[in-house]
Amino acid sequence: MPFHQVIAEESQALGKALPQSDATDLPQFYKAVHNLSDENALQALCLSGGGIRSATFGLGVIQGLARLKLLGQFDYLSTVSGGGYIGGWLTAWIRNTSRQEVLDELVNGSGDAKVPEPRPIRHLRDHSNYLSPKVRAFSADSWTLAATMLRNLILNWLILVPMLAGALLLPRVHVALLTSGVFEGDGLKYGFVLGALLGAFALAQLPGFLPVMRGHTKSESQFRWRHLYPLCGSAILLADCWYKVRDSPPTLAWFLGFGAALHVGGWAAGCLWYRKHPPAWVSLWIILSGPLGGALLWVLATTGFSRLADDAILYATFGPPVLLALVLLAGAIFVGLVSFQEYIQDPDREWYARTGAWVLMVSIGWVLAHVITLLGPVVLLASLQVTAGWMASAGGAASGVFSALLGWTQRTVRSVAANAERVSKFWSVAPQIAEKILAPIFAVTLLSWISLLTSVALNRGWVSYWYEFYYTVLAKPLPGALFAAAALLWFLGYGLGRLLSVNRFSLNHMYRNRLIRAYLGASRKRDPDGFTGFDPADNLLMKSLSAKDRPFDRLFHVINMALNLTSGAELAWQQRQALSFTVSPKHAGSWRLGYRRVAEYTDSGGISLGTSIAISGAAASPNMGSHSSKVLTFLMALFNLRLGAWLPNPASRDQKILAKGGPDSPLVLLDEALGQTDDRSPWVYLSDGGHFENLGLYEMVRRRCRFMVVSDASADPKYDFQDLANAIQKIRADMGVPIEFIGGAPEIRHKKDGPSKHCALLRVQYSVVDGEGVPDGRILYIKPALSTNESRDVKYYSDNHKDFPHETTADQFFSEDQFESYRRLGEQSIEEIAKDWHPSSATVNGLLDWIENGGANILKAATTSTP
């Protein structure tokens, strides 16, 4: 269903008096939303990503808003990642009891003098280490976490490693074909004829593709299958045939005739097939270019090629790419010749240039695959041989090195303060060094080891400690057996992948189960398994949140995720590489793809709240929107660092797919490992909402909320407001709605720079895009910062933890004092903002009006900054 229908149904569930019959398209619906009075306008509470830090700070914000009697006024609760933890906790509490009971307990406590704090909050304290509540070295929780990760890694490898090993055997098959008798006698003839026919077929496509001949390449796929792949196949076969006849090469006349026949024959067949006829002088250059290419081939074959062919491994690696390079050279000369009198113009030259780019990419990929598979193990064995010489003396030197390190460490500790800036600069570039240099080296080394161990297995023993003998292993003439082994390995991995769900044995389910236990189970009387501590009843189906007997009239939970587009076709999105995806009590989907009713999306009665908040918080995933890296993507997938999940594409019309919780085919795992996720496949890859927009603000502006409170507890130790800037940029680019600070830049700063404000005010300029006279929206933006008015315990924690309140998101194991410091800071931030606000009737709009008119003393000037 389209987006306007989705928000119309949401508004109906929220009890808004909107003319549903007029909401036939988005502009009409927006007009109806803008016509709502301030008292009835859409309001949203947004809780940002940031793991347990954001969840705990958000808990304090929720408590503070509840005490101001404002929490129950929000129509929408929009959460991302860690904000989803606490948002799910609040949603589950409301579902398990009642909305009014939750609001009362947040304000008045439990009513029990012995334990005044509400039980659901006490449960959060108990599970501040939600991944492993008992963090002792030998606790069952810690070792269960490790055992689960190890089990899932092994199962993941049972899918990926055989498929990779099978693929890495193909270069060995190529070497075996060269050194066997396949290309001898009749095999040589058949190989040569097939190679020539493939080359002629590739050339025959030019009259149909070239713009000058009024051809048209309909798609990149059409070009690849009809020109690129036949051309590459021709180069491989002809290069392999030459390997067999290199000692008695044909004459120059033969090469000239072959070049002329191949070029003229291909062009002639194409002209006849496509009924295109070039001018006579162009036909002359076509005739002359063939012998010219043949002459270049003869020069290559009688010089460098012959010396290269003395080594089968080097020839298999570089032979076909060299021949393709010759094709590119001949093509460049041909383009230059037929450009005479501007017969071939810019569109044609661009076509040839793109063709050359594809040929170069294939050539480089061919060389890399052969180097990793054939030469990588040789380097590994050589390094082992060299290493053996000095390993014997390493033990004796270790004690001396250790003693020296102790002395160096003592001096270093004393000089750290003096070199803090230099150390900081190093760690700022360390991730880039790891991603750009170390990760590619590690990936190549890992693949080389897989290739080497595959050779060991096929040879039923260690190939040899001395790397020179490895050449004899590679050159064994067993192409049929090697190909069968490659196919067997690939189908073994594929078959196991059909049995082992790529979702079930990622880290997503482990992560989800612990979030459910900590946050969704907090508000019910649990009956956990006595051994594992988990209770399946803690989880809730999203559809149950809007059940008819329990109207979900306020705090309608919208959970934000990122739909990854690492190979998407939208050029403007090459940096973001992601799309907003939401799950609510009624719908799941994206404004670009459309939506499905949440009760009919995935298996077991629809998607659950636990699954939704876990995917929304899937920060560590191979595909991470704008944070994706091709090399790291491969390594993270291989080592199963996969918190994201594959779910049905809501645009799919296949009801069988839409009713499944995950894909059956393991090929999506290859897409994930190679960074080939998009929105056109039957399955889409979803990850942390912060990989698209980390505040939950994007979807609320799309719904035209007028009053919004945003809790931004994302990691921002430099206070550069990166996530806010990202949200503003995406909202302006996608919706045309500008957002600007009211009263200039916010006075929110790091504690070392002095006392800070807790919030800022922004204006959402709906009138720019929806028409003059439309009421603009406003945002109260809250960020963890220290004003010096914090309670003594929070100050003490801050004094002893220099990164507070922006400690790393990697820390998901909160101590008791850490949990309370963040919770109290969130609560006290609301208290500080509204300490002088004493309305007769508290409303979100009233608080924003008071702040804009000078209340809370946060604005430099009560005017809107220039857009």
mmCIF file with all atom_site columns, C-alpha atoms in Angstrom, residues 201-311:
data_model
loop_
_atom_site.group_PDB
_atom_site.id
_atom_site.type_symbol
_atom_site.label_atom_id
_atom_site.label_alt_id
_atom_site.label_comp_id
_atom_site.label_asym_id
_atom_site.label_entity_id
_atom_site.label_seq_id
_atom_site.pdbx_PDB_ins_code
_atom_site.Cartn_x
_atom_site.Cartn_y
_atom_site.Cartn_z
_atom_site.occupancy
_atom_site.B_iso_or_equiv
_atom_site.pdbx_formal_charge
_atom_site.auth_seq_id
_atom_site.auth_comp_id
_atom_site.auth_asym_id
_atom_site.auth_atom_id
_atom_site.pdbx_PDB_model_num
ATOM 1   C CA . PHE A 1 201 ? 29.893 -13.161 -31.999 1.00 0.00 ? 201 PHE A CA 1
ATOM 2   C CA . ALA A 1 202 ? 31.147 -10.428 -29.655 1.00 0.00 ? 202 ALA A CA 1
ATOM 3   C CA . LEU A 1 203 ? 32.164 -8.252  -32.635 1.00 0.00 ? 203 LEU A CA 1
ATOM 4   C CA . ALA A 1 204 ? 28.860 -8.946  -34.361 1.00 0.00 ? 204 ALA A CA 1
ATOM 5   C CA . GLN A 1 205 ? 27.053 -7.090  -31.562 1.00 0.00 ? 205 GLN A CA 1
ATOM 6   C CA . LEU A 1 206 ? 28.746 -3.771  -32.380 1.00 0.00 ? 206 LEU A CA 1
ATOM 7   C CA . PRO A 1 207 ? 26.392 -2.747  -35.231 1.00 0.00 ? 207 PRO A CA 1
ATOM 8   C CA . GLY A 1 208 ? 23.450 -3.289  -32.879 1.00 0.00 ? 208 GLY A CA 1
ATOM 9   C CA . PHE A 1 209 ? 25.001 -1.451  -29.939 1.00 0.00 ? 209 PHE A CA 1
ATOM 10  C CA . LEU A 1 210 ? 26.858 1.523   -31.408 1.00 0.00 ? 210 LEU A CA 1
ATOM 11  C CA . PRO A 1 211 ? 24.898 4.802   -31.330 1.00 0.00 ? 211 PRO A CA 1
ATOM 12  C CA . VAL A 1 212 ? 26.359 5.856   -34.702 1.00 0.00 ? 212 VAL A CA 1
ATOM 13  C CA . MET A 1 213 ? 24.613 2.919   -36.353 1.00 0.00 ? 213 MET A CA 1
ATOM 14  C CA . ARG A 1 214 ? 21.458 3.770   -34.430 1.00 0.00 ? 214 ARG A CA 1
ATOM 15  C CA . GLY A 1 215 ? 21.966 0.836   -32.175 1.00 0.00 ? 215 GLY A CA 1
ATOM 16  C CA . HIS A 1 216 ? 20.988 0.835   -28.521 1.00 0.00 ? 216 HIS A CA 1
ATOM 17  C CA . THR A 1 217 ? 22.250 -1.212  -25.563 1.00 0.00 ? 217 THR A CA 1
ATOM 18  C CA . LYS A 1 218 ? 19.100 -1.744  -23.556 1.00 0.00 ? 218 LYS A CA 1
ATOM 19  C CA . SER A 1 219 ? 20.862 -2.684  -20.350 1.00 0.00 ? 219 SER A CA 1
ATOM 20  C CA . GLU A 1 220 ? 24.224 -3.436  -18.816 1.00 0.00 ? 220 GLU A CA 1
ATOM 21  C CA . SER A 1 221 ? 23.182 -7.062  -18.463 1.00 0.00 ? 221 SER A CA 1
ATOM 22  C CA . GLN A 1 222 ? 22.494 -7.270  -22.204 1.00 0.00 ? 222 GLN A CA 1
ATOM 23  C CA . PHE A 1 223 ? 25.947 -5.857  -22.930 1.00 0.00 ? 223 PHE A CA 1
ATOM 24  C CA . ARG A 1 224 ? 27.642 -8.330  -20.593 1.00 0.00 ? 224 ARG A CA 1
ATOM 25  C CA . TRP A 1 225 ? 25.984 -11.444 -21.958 1.00 0.00 ? 225 TRP A CA 1
ATOM 26  C CA . ARG A 1 226 ? 26.113 -10.536 -25.625 1.00 0.00 ? 226 ARG A CA 1
ATOM 27  C CA . HIS A 1 227 ? 29.494 -8.807  -25.873 1.00 0.00 ? 227 HIS A CA 1
ATOM 28  C CA . LEU A 1 228 ? 31.685 -8.862  -22.745 1.00 0.00 ? 228 LEU A CA 1
ATOM 29  C CA . TYR A 1 229 ? 31.393 -12.520 -21.710 1.00 0.00 ? 229 TYR A CA 1
ATOM 30  C CA . PRO A 1 230 ? 31.821 -13.915 -25.284 1.00 0.00 ? 230 PRO A CA 1
ATOM 31  C CA . LEU A 1 231 ? 34.834 -11.638 -25.751 1.00 0.00 ? 231 LEU A CA 1
ATOM 32  C CA . CYS A 1 232 ? 36.421 -12.843 -22.497 1.00 0.00 ? 232 CYS A CA 1
ATOM 33  C CA . GLY A 1 233 ? 35.628 -16.473 -23.345 1.00 0.00 ? 233 GLY A CA 1
ATOM 34  C CA . SER A 1 234 ? 37.298 -16.003 -26.714 1.00 0.00 ? 234 SER A CA 1
ATOM 35  C CA . ALA A 1 235 ? 40.429 -14.548 -25.099 1.00 0.00 ? 235 ALA A CA 1
ATOM 36  C CA . ILE A 1 236 ? 40.685 -17.462 -22.633 1.00 0.00 ? 236 ILE A CA 1
ATOM 37  C CA . LEU A 1 237 ? 40.266 -20.169 -25.284 1.00 0.00 ? 237 LEU A CA 1
ATOM 38  C CA . LEU A 1 238 ? 42.615 -18.574 -27.817 1.00 0.00 ? 238 LEU A CA 1
ATOM 39  C CA . ALA A 1 239 ? 45.261 -17.941 -25.157 1.00 0.00 ? 239 ALA A CA 1
ATOM 40  C CA . ASP A 1 240 ? 45.030 -21.564 -23.995 1.00 0.00 ? 240 ASP A CA 1
ATOM 41  C CA . CYS A 1 241 ? 45.323 -22.811 -27.580 1.00 0.00 ? 241 CYS A CA 1
ATOM 42  C CA . TRP A 1 242 ? 48.427 -20.671 -28.099 1.00 0.00 ? 242 TRP A CA 1
ATOM 43  C CA . TYR A 1 243 ? 50.021 -22.270 -25.014 1.00 0.00 ? 243 TYR A CA 1
ATOM 44  C CA . LYS A 1 244 ? 50.030 -25.612 -26.871 1.00 0.00 ? 244 LYS A CA 1
ATOM 45  C CA . VAL A 1 245 ? 51.457 -24.342 -30.163 1.00 0.00 ? 245 VAL A CA 1
ATOM 46  C CA . ARG A 1 246 ? 53.989 -21.858 -28.801 1.00 0.00 ? 246 ARG A CA 1
ATOM 47  C CA . ASP A 1 247 ? 56.960 -24.018 -29.824 1.00 0.00 ? 247 ASP A CA 1
ATOM 48  C CA . SER A 1 248 ? 55.835 -24.118 -33.478 1.00 0.00 ? 248 SER A CA 1
ATOM 49  C CA . PRO A 1 249 ? 53.905 -20.888 -34.029 1.00 0.00 ? 249 PRO A CA 1
ATOM 50  C CA . PRO A 1 250 ? 51.994 -20.088 -37.249 1.00 0.00 ? 250 PRO A CA 1
ATOM 51  C CA . THR A 1 251 ? 53.457 -17.615 -39.730 1.00 0.00 ? 251 THR A CA 1
ATOM 52  C CA . LEU A 1 252 ? 52.838 -13.870 -39.893 1.00 0.00 ? 252 LEU A CA 1
ATOM 53  C CA . ALA A 1 253 ? 50.594 -14.442 -42.919 1.00 0.00 ? 253 ALA A CA 1
ATOM 54  C CA . TRP A 1 254 ? 48.417 -16.762 -40.863 1.00 0.00 ? 254 TRP A CA 1
ATOM 55  C CA . PHE A 1 255 ? 48.019 -14.138 -38.134 1.00 0.00 ? 255 PHE A CA 1
ATOM 56  C CA . LEU A 1 256 ? 47.139 -11.459 -40.694 1.00 0.00 ? 256 LEU A CA 1
ATOM 57  C CA . GLY A 1 257 ? 44.522 -13.706 -42.287 1.00 0.00 ? 257 GLY A CA 1
ATOM 58  C CA . PHE A 1 258 ? 43.089 -14.740 -38.907 1.00 0.00 ? 258 PHE A CA 1
ATOM 59  C CA . GLY A 1 259 ? 42.768 -11.123 -37.771 1.00 0.00 ? 259 GLY A CA 1
ATOM 60  C CA . ALA A 1 260 ? 41.094 -10.110 -41.033 1.00 0.00 ? 260 ALA A CA 1
ATOM 61  C CA . ALA A 1 261 ? 38.680 -13.057 -40.989 1.00 0.00 ? 261 ALA A CA 1
ATOM 62  C CA . LEU A 1 262 ? 37.708 -12.563 -37.340 1.00 0.00 ? 262 LEU A CA 1
ATOM 63  C CA . HIS A 1 263 ? 37.178 -8.794  -37.551 1.00 0.00 ? 263 HIS A CA 1
ATOM 64  C CA . VAL A 1 264 ? 35.535 -8.664  -40.975 1.00 0.00 ? 264 VAL A CA 1
ATOM 65  C CA . GLY A 1 265 ? 33.486 -11.789 -40.344 1.00 0.00 ? 265 GLY A CA 1
ATOM 66  C CA . GLY A 1 266 ? 32.138 -10.501 -37.043 1.00 0.00 ? 266 GLY A CA 1
ATOM 67  C CA . TRP A 1 267 ? 31.276 -7.071  -38.444 1.00 0.00 ? 267 TRP A CA 1
ATOM 68  C CA . ALA A 1 268 ? 29.711 -8.532  -41.587 1.00 0.00 ? 268 ALA A CA 1
ATOM 69  C CA . ALA A 1 269 ? 27.540 -10.945 -39.593 1.00 0.00 ? 269 ALA A CA 1
ATOM 70  C CA . GLY A 1 270 ? 26.416 -8.111  -37.333 1.00 0.00 ? 270 GLY A CA 1
ATOM 71  C CA . CYS A 1 271 ? 25.594 -5.787  -40.235 1.00 0.00 ? 271 CYS A CA 1
ATOM 72  C CA . LEU A 1 272 ? 23.506 -8.491  -41.862 1.00 0.00 ? 272 LEU A CA 1
ATOM 73  C CA . TRP A 1 273 ? 21.763 -9.462  -38.659 1.00 0.00 ? 273 TRP A CA 1
ATOM 74  C CA . TYR A 1 274 ? 20.962 -5.911  -37.563 1.00 0.00 ? 274 TYR A CA 1
ATOM 75  C CA . ARG A 1 275 ? 20.535 -4.646  -41.154 1.00 0.00 ? 275 ARG A CA 1
ATOM 76  C CA . LYS A 1 276 ? 23.002 -1.815  -40.625 1.00 0.00 ? 276 LYS A CA 1
ATOM 77  C CA . HIS A 1 277 ? 25.436 -0.658  -43.321 1.00 0.00 ? 277 HIS A CA 1
ATOM 78  C CA . PRO A 1 278 ? 28.408 1.612   -42.539 1.00 0.00 ? 278 PRO A CA 1
ATOM 79  C CA . PRO A 1 279 ? 29.827 3.932   -45.246 1.00 0.00 ? 279 PRO A CA 1
ATOM 80  C CA . ALA A 1 280 ? 32.303 2.451   -47.689 1.00 0.00 ? 280 ALA A CA 1
ATOM 81  C CA . TRP A 1 281 ? 35.353 4.216   -46.195 1.00 0.00 ? 281 TRP A CA 1
ATOM 82  C CA . VAL A 1 282 ? 34.392 2.916   -42.734 1.00 0.00 ? 282 VAL A CA 1
ATOM 83  C CA . SER A 1 283 ? 34.100 -0.577  -44.191 1.00 0.00 ? 283 SER A CA 1
ATOM 84  C CA . LEU A 1 284 ? 37.632 -0.134  -45.542 1.00 0.00 ? 284 LEU A CA 1
ATOM 85  C CA . TRP A 1 285 ? 38.949 0.634   -42.068 1.00 0.00 ? 285 TRP A CA 1
ATOM 86  C CA . ILE A 1 286 ? 37.055 -2.403  -40.743 1.00 0.00 ? 286 ILE A CA 1
ATOM 87  C CA . ILE A 1 287 ? 38.827 -4.556  -43.344 1.00 0.00 ? 287 ILE A CA 1
ATOM 88  C CA . LEU A 1 288 ? 42.254 -3.035  -42.614 1.00 0.00 ? 288 LEU A CA 1
ATOM 89  C CA . SER A 1 289 ? 41.879 -3.117  -38.811 1.00 0.00 ? 289 SER A CA 1
ATOM 90  C CA . GLY A 1 290 ? 41.612 -6.901  -38.819 1.00 0.00 ? 290 GLY A CA 1
ATOM 91  C CA . PRO A 1 291 ? 45.093 -7.566  -40.279 1.00 0.00 ? 291 PRO A CA 1
ATOM 92  C CA . LEU A 1 292 ? 46.476 -4.803  -38.060 1.00 0.00 ? 292 LEU A CA 1
ATOM 93  C CA . GLY A 1 293 ? 45.158 -6.637  -34.988 1.00 0.00 ? 293 GLY A CA 1
ATOM 94  C CA . GLY A 1 294 ? 46.580 -9.886  -36.360 1.00 0.00 ? 294 GLY A CA 1
ATOM 95  C CA . ALA A 1 295 ? 49.990 -8.264  -36.763 1.00 0.00 ? 295 ALA A CA 1
ATOM 96  C CA . LEU A 1 296 ? 49.928 -7.022  -33.167 1.00 0.00 ? 296 LEU A CA 1
ATOM 97  C CA . LEU A 1 297 ? 48.999 -10.516 -32.033 1.00 0.00 ? 297 LEU A CA 1
ATOM 98  C CA . TRP A 1 298 ? 51.915 -11.989 -33.995 1.00 0.00 ? 298 TRP A CA 1
ATOM 99  C CA . VAL A 1 299 ? 54.364 -9.553  -32.397 1.00 0.00 ? 299 VAL A CA 1
ATOM 100 C CA . LEU A 1 300 ? 53.006 -10.443 -28.946 1.00 0.00 ? 300 LEU A CA 1
ATOM 101 C CA . ALA A 1 301 ? 53.014 -14.183 -29.590 1.00 0.00 ? 301 ALA A CA 1
ATOM 102 C CA . THR A 1 302 ? 56.601 -14.306 -30.880 1.00 0.00 ? 302 THR A CA 1
ATOM 103 C CA . THR A 1 303 ? 58.069 -12.203 -28.055 1.00 0.00 ? 303 THR A CA 1
ATOM 104 C CA . GLY A 1 304 ? 56.667 -11.795 -24.556 1.00 0.00 ? 304 GLY A CA 1
ATOM 105 C CA . PHE A 1 305 ? 53.955 -14.428 -24.763 1.00 0.00 ? 305 PHE A CA 1
ATOM 106 C CA . SER A 1 306 ? 56.458 -17.170 -25.538 1.00 0.00 ? 306 SER A CA 1
ATOM 107 C CA . ARG A 1 307 ? 58.580 -16.388 -22.475 1.00 0.00 ? 307 ARG A CA 1
ATOM 108 C CA . LEU A 1 308 ? 55.488 -16.086 -20.275 1.00 0.00 ? 308 LEU A CA 1
ATOM 109 C CA . ALA A 1 309 ? 54.297 -19.502 -21.423 1.00 0.00 ? 309 ALA A CA 1
ATOM 110 C CA . ASP A 1 310 ? 57.367 -21.191 -19.931 1.00 0.00 ? 310 ASP A CA 1
ATOM 111 C CA . ASP A 1 311 ? 55.552 -21.120 -16.584 1.00 0.00 ? 311 ASP A CA 1
#
